[in-house]
PQR file of N, CA, C, O and H, with PARSE charges and radii, in Angstrom:
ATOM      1  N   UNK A   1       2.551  10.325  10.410 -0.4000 1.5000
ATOM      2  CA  UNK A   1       2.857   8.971  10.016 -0.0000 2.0000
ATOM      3  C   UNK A   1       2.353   8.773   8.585  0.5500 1.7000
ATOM      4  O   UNK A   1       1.191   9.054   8.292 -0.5500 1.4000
ATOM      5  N   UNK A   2       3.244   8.277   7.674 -0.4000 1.5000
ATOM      6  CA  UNK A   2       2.619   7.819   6.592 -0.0000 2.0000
ATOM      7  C   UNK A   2       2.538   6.620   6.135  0.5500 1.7000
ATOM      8  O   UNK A   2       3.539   5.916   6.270 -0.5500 1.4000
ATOM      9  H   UNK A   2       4.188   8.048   7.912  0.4000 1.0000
ATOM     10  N   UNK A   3       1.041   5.909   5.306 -0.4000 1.5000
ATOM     11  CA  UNK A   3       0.851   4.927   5.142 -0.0000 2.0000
ATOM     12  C   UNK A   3       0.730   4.816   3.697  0.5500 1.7000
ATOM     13  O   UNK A   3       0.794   5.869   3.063 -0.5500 1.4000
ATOM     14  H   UNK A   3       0.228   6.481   5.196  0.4000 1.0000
ATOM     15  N   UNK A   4       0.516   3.376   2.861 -0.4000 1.5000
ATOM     16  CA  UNK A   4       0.261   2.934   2.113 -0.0000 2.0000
ATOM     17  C   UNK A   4      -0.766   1.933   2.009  0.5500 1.7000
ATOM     18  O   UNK A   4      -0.467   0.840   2.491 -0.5500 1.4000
ATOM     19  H   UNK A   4       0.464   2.520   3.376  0.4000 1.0000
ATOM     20  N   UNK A   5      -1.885   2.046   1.503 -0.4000 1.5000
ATOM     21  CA  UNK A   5      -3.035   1.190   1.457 -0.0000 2.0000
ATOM     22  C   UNK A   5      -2.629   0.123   0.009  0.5500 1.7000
ATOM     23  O   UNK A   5      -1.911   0.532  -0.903 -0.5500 1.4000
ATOM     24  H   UNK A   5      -2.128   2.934   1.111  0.4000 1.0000
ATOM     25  N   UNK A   6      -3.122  -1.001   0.030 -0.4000 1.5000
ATOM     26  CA  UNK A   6      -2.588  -1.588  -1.253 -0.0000 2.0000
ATOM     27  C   UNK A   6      -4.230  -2.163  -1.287  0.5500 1.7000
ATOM     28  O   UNK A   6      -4.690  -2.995  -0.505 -0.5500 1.4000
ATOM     29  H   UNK A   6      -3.706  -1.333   0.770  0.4000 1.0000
ATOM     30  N   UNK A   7      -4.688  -1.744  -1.980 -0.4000 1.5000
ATOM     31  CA  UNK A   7      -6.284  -2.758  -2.248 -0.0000 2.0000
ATOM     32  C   UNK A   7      -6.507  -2.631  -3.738  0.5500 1.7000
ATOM     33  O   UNK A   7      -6.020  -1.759  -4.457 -0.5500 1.4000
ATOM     34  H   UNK A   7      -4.314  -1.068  -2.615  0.4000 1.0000
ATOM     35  N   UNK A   8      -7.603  -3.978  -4.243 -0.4000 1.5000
ATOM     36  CA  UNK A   8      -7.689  -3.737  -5.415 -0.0000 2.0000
ATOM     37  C   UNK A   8      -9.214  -3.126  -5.755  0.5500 1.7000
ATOM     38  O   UNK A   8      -9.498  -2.417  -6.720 -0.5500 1.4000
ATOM     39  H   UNK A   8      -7.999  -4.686  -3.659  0.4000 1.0000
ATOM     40  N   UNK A   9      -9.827  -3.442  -5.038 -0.4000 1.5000
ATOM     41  CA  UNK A   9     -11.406  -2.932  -4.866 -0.0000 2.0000
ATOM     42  C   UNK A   9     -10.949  -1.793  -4.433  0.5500 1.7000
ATOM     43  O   UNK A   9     -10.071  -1.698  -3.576 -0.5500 1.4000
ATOM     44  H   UNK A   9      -9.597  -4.018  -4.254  0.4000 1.0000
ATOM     45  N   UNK A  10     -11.932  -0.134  -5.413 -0.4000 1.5000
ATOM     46  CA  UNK A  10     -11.877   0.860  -5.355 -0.0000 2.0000
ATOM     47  C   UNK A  10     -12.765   1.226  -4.523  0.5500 1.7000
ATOM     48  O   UNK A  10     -12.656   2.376  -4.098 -0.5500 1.4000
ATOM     49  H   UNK A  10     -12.646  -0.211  -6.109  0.4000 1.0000
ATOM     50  N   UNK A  11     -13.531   0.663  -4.193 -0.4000 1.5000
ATOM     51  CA  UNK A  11     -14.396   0.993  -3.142 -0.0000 2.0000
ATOM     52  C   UNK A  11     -13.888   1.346  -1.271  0.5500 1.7000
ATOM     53  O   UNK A  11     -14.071   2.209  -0.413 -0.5500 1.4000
ATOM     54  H   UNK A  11     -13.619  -0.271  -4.538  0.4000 1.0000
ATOM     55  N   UNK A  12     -13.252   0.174  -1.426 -0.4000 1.5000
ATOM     56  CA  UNK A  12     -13.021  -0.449   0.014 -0.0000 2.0000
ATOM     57  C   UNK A  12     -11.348   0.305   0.182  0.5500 1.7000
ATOM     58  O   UNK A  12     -10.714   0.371   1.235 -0.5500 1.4000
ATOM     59  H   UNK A  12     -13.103  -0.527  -2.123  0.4000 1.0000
ATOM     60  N   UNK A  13     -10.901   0.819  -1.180 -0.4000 1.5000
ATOM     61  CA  UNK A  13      -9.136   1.131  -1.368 -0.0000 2.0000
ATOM     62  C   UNK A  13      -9.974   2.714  -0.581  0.5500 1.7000
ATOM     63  O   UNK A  13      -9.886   2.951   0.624 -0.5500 1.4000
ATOM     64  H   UNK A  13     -11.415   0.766  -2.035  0.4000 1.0000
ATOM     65  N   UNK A  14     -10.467   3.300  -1.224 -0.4000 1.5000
ATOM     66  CA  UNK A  14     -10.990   4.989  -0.666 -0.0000 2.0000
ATOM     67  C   UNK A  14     -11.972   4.680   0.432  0.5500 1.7000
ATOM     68  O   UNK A  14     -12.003   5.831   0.868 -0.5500 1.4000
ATOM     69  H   UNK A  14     -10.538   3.108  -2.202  0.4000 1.0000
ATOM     70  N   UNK A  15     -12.709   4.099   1.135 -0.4000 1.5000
ATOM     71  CA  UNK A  15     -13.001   3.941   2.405 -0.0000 2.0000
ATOM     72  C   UNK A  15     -11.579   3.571   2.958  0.5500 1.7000
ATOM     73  O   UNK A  15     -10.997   4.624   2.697 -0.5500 1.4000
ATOM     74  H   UNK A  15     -12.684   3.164   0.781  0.4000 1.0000
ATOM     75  N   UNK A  16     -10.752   2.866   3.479 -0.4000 1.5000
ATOM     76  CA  UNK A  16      -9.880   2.661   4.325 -0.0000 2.0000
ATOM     77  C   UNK A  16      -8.972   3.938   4.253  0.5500 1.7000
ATOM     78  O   UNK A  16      -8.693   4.630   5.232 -0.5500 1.4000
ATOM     79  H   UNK A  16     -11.225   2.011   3.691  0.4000 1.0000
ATOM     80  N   UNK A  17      -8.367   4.257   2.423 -0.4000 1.5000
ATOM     81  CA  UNK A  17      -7.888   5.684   2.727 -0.0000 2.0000
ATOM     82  C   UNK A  17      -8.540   7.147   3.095  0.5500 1.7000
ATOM     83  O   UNK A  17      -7.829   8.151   3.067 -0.5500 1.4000
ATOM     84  H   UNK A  17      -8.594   3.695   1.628  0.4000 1.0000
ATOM     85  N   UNK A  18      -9.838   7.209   3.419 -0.4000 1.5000
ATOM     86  CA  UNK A  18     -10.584   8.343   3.964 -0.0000 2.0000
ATOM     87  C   UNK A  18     -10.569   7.840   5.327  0.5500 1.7000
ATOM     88  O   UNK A  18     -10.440   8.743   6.153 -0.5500 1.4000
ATOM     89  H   UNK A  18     -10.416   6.393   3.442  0.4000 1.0000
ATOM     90  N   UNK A  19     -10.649   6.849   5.735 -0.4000 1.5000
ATOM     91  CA  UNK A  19     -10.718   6.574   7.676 -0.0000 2.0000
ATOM     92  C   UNK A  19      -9.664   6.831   7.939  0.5500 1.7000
ATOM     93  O   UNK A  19      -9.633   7.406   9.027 -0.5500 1.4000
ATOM     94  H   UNK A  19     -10.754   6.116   5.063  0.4000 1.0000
ATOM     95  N   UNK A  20      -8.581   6.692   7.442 -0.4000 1.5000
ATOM     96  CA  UNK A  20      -6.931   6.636   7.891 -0.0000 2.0000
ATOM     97  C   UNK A  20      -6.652   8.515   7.504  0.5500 1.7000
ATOM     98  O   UNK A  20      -6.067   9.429   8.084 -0.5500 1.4000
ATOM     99  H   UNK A  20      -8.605   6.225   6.558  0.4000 1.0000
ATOM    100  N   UNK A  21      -7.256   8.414   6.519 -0.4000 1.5000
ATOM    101  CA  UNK A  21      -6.886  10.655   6.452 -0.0000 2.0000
ATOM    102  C   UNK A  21      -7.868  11.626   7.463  0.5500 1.7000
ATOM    103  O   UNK A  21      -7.643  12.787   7.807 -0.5500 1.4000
ATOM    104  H   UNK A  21      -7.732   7.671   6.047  0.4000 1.0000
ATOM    105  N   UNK A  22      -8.583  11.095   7.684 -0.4000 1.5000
ATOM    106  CA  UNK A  22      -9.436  11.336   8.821 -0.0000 2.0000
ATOM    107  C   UNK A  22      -8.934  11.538   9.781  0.5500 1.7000
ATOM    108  O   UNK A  22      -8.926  12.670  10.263 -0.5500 1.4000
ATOM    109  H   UNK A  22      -8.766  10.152   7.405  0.4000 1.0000
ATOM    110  N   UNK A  23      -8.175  10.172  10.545 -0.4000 1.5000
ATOM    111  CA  UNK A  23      -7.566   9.824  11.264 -0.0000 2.0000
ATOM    112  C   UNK A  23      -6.146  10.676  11.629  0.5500 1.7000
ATOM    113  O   UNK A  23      -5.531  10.627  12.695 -0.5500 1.4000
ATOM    114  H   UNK A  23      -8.182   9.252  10.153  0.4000 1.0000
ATOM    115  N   UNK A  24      -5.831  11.418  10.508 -0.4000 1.5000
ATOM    116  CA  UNK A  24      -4.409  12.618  10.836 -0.0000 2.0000
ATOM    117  C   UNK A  24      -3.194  11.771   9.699  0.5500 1.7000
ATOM    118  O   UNK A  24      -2.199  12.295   9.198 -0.5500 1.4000
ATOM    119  H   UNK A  24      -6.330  11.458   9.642  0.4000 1.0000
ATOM    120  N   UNK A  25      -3.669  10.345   9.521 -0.4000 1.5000
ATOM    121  CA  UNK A  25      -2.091   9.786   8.847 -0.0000 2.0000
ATOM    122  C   UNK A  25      -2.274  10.550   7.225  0.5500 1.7000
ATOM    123  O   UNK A  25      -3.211  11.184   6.738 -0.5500 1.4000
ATOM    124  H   UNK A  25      -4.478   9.919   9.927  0.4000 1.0000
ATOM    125  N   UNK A  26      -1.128  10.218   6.766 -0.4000 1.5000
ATOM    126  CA  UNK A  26      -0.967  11.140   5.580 -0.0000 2.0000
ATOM    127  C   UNK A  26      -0.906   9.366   4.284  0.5500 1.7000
ATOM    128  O   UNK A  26      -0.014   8.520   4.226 -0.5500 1.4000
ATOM    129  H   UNK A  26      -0.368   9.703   7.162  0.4000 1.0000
ATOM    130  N   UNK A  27      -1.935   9.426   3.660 -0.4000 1.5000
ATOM    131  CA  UNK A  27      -1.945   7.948   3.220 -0.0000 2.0000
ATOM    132  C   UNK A  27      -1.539   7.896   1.428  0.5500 1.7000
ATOM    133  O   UNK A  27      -1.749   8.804   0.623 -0.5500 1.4000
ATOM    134  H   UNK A  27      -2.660  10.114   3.708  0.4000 1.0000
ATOM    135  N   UNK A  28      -1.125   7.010   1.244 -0.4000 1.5000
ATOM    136  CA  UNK A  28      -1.054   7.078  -0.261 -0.0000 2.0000
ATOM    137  C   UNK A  28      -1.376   5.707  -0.745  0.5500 1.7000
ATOM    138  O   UNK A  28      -0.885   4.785  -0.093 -0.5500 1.4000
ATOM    139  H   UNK A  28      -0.954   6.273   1.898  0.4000 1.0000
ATOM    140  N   UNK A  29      -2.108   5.416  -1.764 -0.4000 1.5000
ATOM    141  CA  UNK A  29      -3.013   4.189  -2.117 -0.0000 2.0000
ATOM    142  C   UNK A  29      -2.440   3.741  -3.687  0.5500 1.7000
ATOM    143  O   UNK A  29      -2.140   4.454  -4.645 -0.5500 1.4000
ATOM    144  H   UNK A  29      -2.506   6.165  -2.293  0.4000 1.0000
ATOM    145  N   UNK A  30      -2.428   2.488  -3.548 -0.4000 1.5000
ATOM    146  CA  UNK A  30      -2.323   1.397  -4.950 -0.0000 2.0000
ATOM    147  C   UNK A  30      -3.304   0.202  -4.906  0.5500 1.7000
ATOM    148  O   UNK A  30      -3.701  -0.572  -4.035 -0.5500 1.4000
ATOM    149  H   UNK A  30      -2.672   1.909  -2.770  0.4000 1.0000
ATOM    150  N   UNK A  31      -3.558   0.423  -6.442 -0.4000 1.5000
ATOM    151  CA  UNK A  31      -4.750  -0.883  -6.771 -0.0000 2.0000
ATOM    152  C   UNK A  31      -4.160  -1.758  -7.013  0.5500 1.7000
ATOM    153  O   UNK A  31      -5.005  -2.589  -7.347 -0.5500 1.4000
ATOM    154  H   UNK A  31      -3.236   1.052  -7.150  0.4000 1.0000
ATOM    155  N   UNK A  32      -2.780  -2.401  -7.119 -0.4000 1.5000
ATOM    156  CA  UNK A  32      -2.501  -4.027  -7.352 -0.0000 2.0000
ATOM    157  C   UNK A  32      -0.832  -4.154  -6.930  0.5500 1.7000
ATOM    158  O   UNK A  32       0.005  -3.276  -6.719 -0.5500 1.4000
ATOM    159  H   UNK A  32      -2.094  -1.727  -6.848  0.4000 1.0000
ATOM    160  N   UNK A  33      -0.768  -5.211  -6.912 -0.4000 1.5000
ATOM    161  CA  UNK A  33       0.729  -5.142  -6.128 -0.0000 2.0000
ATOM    162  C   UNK A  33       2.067  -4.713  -6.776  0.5500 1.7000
ATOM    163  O   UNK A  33       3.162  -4.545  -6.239 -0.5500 1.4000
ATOM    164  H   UNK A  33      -1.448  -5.924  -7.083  0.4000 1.0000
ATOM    165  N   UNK A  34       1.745  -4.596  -7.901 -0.4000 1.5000
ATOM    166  CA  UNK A  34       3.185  -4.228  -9.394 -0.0000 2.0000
ATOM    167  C   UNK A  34       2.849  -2.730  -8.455  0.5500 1.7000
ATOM    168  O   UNK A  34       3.549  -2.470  -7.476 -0.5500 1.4000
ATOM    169  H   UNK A  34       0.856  -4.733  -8.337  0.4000 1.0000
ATOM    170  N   UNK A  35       2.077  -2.109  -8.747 -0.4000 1.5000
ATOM    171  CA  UNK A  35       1.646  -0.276  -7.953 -0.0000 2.0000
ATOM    172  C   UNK A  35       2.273  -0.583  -6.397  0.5500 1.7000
ATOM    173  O   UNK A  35       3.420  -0.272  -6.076 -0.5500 1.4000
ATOM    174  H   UNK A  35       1.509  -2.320  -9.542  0.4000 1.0000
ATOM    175  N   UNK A  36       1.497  -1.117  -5.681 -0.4000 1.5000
ATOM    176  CA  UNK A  36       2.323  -1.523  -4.263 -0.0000 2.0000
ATOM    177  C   UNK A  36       3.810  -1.428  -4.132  0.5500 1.7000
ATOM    178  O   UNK A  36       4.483  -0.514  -3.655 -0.5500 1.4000
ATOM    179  H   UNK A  36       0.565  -1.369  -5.942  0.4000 1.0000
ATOM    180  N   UNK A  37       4.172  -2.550  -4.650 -0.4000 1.5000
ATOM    181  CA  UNK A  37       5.767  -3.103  -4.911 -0.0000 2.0000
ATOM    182  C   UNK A  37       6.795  -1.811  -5.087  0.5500 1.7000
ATOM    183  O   UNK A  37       7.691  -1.515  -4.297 -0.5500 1.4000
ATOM    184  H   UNK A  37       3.626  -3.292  -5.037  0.4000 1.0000
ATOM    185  N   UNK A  38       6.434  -1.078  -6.374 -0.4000 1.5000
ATOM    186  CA  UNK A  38       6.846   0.388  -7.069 -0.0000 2.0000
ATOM    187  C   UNK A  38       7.025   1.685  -5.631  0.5500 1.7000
ATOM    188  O   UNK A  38       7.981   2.285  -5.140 -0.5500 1.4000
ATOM    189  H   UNK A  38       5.706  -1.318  -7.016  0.4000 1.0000
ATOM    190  N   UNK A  39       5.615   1.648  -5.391 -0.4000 1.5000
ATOM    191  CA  UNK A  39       5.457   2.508  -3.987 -0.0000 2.0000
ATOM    192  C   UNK A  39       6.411   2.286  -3.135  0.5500 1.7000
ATOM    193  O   UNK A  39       7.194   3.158  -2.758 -0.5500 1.4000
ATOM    194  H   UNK A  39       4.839   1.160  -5.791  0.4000 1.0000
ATOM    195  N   UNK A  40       6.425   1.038  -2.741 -0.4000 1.5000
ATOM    196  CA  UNK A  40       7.176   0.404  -1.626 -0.0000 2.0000
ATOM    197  C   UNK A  40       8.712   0.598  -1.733  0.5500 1.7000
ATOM    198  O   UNK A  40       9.428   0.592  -0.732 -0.5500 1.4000
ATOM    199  H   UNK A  40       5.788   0.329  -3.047  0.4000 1.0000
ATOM    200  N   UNK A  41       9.066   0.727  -2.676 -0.4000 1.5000
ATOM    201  CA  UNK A  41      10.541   0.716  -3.567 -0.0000 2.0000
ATOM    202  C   UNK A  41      11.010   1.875  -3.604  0.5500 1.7000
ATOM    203  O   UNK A  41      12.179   2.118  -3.304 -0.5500 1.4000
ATOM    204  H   UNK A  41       8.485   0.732  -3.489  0.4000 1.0000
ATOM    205  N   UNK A  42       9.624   3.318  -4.218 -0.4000 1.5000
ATOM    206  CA  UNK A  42      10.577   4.685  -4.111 -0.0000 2.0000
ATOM    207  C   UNK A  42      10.227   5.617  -2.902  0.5500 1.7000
ATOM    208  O   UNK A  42      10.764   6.711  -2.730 -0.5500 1.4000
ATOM    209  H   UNK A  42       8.674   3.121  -4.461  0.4000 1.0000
ATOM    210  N   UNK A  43       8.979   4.911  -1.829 -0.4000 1.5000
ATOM    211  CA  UNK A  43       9.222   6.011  -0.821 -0.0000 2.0000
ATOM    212  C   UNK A  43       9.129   5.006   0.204  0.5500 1.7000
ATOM    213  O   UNK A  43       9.170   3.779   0.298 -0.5500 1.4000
ATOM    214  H   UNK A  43       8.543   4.023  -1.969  0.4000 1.0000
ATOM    215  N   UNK A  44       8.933   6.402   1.211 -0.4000 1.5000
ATOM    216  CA  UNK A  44       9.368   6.131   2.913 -0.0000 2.0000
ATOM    217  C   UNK A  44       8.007   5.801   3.282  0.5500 1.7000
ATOM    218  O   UNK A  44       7.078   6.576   3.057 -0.5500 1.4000
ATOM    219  H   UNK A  44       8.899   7.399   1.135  0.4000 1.0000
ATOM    220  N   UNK A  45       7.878   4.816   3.772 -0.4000 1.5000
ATOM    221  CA  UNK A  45       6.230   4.632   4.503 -0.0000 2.0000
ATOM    222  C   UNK A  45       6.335   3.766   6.026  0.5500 1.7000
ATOM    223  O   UNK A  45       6.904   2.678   6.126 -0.5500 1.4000
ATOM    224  H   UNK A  45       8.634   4.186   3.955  0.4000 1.0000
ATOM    225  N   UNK A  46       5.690   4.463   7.130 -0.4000 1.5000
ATOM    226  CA  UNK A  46       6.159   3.766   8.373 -0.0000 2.0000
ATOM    227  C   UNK A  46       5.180   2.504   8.619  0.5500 1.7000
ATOM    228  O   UNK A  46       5.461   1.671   9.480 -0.5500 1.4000
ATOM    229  H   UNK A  46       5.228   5.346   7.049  0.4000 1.0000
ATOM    230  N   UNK A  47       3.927   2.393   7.760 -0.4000 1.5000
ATOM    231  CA  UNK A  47       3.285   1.233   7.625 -0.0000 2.0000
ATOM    232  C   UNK A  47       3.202   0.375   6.294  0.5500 1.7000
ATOM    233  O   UNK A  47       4.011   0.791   5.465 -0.5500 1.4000
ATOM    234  H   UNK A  47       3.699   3.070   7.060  0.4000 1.0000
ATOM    235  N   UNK A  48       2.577  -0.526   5.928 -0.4000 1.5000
ATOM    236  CA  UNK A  48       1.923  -0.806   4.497 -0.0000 2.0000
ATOM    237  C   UNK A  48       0.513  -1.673   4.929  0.5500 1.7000
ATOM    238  O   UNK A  48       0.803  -2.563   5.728 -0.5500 1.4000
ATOM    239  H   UNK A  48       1.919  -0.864   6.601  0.4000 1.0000
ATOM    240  N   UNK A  49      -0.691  -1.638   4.654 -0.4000 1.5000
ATOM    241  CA  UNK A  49      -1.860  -2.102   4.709 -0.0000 2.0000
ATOM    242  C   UNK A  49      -2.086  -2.950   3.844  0.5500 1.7000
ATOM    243  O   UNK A  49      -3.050  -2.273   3.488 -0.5500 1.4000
ATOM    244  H   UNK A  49      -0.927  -0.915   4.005  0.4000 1.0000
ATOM    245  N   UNK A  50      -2.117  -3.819   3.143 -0.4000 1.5000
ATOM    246  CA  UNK A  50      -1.776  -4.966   2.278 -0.0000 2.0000
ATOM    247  C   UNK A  50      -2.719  -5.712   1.976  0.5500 1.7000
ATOM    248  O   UNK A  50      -2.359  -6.853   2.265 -0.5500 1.4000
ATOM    249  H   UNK A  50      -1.334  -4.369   3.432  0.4000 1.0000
ATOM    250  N   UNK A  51      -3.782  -5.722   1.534 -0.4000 1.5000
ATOM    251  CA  UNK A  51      -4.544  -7.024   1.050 -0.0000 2.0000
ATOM    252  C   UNK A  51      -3.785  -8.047   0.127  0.5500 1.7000
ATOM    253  O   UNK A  51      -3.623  -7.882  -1.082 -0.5500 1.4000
ATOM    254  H   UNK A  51      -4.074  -4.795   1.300  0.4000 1.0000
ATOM    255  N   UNK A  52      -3.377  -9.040   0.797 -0.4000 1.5000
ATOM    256  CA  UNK A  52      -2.695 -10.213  -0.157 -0.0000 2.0000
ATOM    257  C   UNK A  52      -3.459 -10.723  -1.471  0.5500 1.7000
ATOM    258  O   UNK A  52      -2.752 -11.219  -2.348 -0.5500 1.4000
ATOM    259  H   UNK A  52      -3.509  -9.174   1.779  0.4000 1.0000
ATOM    260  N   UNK A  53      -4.718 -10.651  -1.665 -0.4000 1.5000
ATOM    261  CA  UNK A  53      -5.691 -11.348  -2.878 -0.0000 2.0000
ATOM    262  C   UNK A  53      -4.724 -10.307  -3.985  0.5500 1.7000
ATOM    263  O   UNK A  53      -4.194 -11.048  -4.813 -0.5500 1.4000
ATOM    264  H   UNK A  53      -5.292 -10.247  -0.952  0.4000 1.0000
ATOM    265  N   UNK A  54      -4.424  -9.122  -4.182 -0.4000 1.5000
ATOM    266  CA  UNK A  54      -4.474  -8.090  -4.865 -0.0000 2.0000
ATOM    267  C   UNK A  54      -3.944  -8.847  -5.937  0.5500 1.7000
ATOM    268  O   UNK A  54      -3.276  -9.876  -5.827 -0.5500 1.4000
ATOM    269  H   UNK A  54      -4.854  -8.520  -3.510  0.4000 1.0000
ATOM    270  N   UNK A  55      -4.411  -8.056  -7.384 -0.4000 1.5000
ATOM    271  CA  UNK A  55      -4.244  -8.805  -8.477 -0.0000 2.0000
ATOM    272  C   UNK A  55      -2.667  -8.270  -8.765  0.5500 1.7000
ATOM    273  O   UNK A  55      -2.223  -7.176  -8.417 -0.5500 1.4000
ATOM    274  H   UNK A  55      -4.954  -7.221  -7.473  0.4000 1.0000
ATOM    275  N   UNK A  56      -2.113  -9.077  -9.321 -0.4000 1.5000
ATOM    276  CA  UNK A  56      -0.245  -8.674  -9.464 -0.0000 2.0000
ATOM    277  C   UNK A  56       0.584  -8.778  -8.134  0.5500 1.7000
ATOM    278  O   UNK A  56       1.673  -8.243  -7.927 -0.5500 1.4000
ATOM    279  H   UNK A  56      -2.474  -9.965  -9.604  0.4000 1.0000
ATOM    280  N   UNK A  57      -0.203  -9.639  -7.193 -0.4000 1.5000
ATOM    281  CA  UNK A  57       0.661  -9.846  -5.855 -0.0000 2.0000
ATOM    282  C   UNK A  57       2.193 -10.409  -6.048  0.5500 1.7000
ATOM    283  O   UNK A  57       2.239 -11.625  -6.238 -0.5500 1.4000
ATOM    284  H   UNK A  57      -1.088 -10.073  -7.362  0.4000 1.0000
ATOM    285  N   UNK A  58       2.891 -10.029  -6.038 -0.4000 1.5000
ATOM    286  CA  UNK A  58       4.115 -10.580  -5.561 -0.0000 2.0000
ATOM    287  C   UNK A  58       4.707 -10.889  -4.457  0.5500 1.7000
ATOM    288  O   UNK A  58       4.636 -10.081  -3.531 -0.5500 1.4000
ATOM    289  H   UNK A  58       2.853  -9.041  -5.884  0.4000 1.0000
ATOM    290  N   UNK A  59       5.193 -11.719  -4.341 -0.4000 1.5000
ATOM    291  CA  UNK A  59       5.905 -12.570  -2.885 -0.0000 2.0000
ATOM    292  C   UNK A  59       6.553 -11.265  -2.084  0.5500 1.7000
ATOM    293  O   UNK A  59       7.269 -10.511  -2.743 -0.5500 1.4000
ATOM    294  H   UNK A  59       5.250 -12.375  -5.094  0.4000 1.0000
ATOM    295  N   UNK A  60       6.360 -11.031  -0.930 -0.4000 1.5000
ATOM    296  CA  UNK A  60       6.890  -9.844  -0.411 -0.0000 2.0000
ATOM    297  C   UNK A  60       8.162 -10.180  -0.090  0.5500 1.7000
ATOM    298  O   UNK A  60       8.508 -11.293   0.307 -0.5500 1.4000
ATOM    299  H   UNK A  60       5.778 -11.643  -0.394  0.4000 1.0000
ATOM    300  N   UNK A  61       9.178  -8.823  -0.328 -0.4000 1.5000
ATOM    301  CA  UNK A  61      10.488  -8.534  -0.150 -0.0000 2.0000
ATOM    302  C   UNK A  61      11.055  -7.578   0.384  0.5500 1.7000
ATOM    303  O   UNK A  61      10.388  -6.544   0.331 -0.5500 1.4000
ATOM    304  H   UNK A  61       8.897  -7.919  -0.651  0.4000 1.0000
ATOM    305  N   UNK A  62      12.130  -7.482   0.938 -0.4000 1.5000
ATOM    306  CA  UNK A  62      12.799  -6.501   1.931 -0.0000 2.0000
ATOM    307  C   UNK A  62      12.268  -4.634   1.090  0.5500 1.7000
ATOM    308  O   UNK A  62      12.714  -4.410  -0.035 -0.5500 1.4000
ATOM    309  H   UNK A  62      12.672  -8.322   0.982  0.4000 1.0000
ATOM    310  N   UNK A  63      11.660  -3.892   1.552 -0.4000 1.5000
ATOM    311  CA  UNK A  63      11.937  -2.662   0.687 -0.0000 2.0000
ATOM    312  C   UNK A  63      12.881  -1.660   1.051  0.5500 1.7000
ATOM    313  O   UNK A  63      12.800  -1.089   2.138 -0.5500 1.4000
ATOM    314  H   UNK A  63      11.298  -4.073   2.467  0.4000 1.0000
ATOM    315  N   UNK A  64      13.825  -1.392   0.167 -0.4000 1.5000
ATOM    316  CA  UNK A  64      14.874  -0.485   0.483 -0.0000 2.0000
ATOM    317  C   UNK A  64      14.745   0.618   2.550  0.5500 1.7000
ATOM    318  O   UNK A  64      15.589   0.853   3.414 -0.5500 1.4000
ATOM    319  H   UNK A  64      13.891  -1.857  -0.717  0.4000 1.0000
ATOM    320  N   UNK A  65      13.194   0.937   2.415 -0.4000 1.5000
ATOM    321  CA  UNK A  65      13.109   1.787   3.518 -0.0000 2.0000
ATOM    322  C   UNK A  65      12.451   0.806   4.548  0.5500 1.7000
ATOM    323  O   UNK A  65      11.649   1.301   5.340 -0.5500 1.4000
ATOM    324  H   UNK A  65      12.508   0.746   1.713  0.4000 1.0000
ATOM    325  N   UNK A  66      12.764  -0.801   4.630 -0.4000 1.5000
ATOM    326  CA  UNK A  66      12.024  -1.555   5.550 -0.0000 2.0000
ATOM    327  C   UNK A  66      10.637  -1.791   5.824  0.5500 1.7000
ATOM    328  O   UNK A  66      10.219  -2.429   6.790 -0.5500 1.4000
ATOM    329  H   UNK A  66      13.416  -1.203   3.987  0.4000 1.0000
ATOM    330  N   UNK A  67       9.965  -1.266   4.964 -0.4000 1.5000
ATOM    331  CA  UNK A  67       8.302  -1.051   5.129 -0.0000 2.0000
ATOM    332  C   UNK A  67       7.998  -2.907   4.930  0.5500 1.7000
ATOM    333  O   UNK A  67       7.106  -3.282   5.690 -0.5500 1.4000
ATOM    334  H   UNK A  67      10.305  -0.747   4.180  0.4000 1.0000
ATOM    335  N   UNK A  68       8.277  -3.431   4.522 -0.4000 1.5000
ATOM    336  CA  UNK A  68       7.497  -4.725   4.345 -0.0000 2.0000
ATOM    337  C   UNK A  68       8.623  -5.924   4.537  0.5500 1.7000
ATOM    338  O   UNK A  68       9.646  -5.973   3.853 -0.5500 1.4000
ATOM    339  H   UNK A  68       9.002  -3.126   3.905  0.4000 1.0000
ATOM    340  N   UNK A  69       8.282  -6.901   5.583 -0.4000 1.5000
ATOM    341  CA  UNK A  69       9.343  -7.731   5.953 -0.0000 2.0000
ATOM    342  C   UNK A  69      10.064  -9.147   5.130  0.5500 1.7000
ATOM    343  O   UNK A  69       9.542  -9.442   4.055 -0.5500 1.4000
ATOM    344  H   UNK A  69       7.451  -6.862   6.138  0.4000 1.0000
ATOM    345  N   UNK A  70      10.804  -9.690   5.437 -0.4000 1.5000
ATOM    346  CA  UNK A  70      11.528 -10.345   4.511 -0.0000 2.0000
ATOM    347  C   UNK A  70      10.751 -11.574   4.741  0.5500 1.7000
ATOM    348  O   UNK A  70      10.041 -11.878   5.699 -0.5500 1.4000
ATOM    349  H   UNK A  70      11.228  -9.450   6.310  0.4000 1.0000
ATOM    350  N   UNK A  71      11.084 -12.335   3.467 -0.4000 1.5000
ATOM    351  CA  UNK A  71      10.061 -13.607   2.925 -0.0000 2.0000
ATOM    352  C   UNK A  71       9.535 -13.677   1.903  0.5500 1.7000
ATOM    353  O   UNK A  71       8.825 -14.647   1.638 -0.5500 1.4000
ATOM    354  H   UNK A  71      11.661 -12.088   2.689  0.4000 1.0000
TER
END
């Protein structure tokens, strides 16, 4: 399964992505939501982990591979 962590704190972005690679998922991480958004846009991810505060948040939108829901 692969995920996407979106956090802006580097701290707390590599703790959640070391528990989750730990864990067997195959994770890939962004510090602000313009990075998120981008991610979200050119790959396949069967989750997204999302802190909404993130600096450059944008209103979430359909992503081509369904990862993040409409609104």
């Amino acid at each position: 399964m692969r995920l996407l962590v979106v956090e802006d704190d580097p701290d707390l972005n590599r703790q959640l992505t070391t528990a989750l690679s730990d864990a067997g998922y195959v994770v890939d991480r962004a510090f602000d939501g313009e990075e998120g958004h981008f991610l979200g846009d050119t790959e396949p991810y069967d989750a997204v982990i999302w802190i909404s505060a993130c600096p450059r948040w944008m209103a979430f939108r359909s992503w081509s591979h369904g990862a993040a829901p409409d609104g």
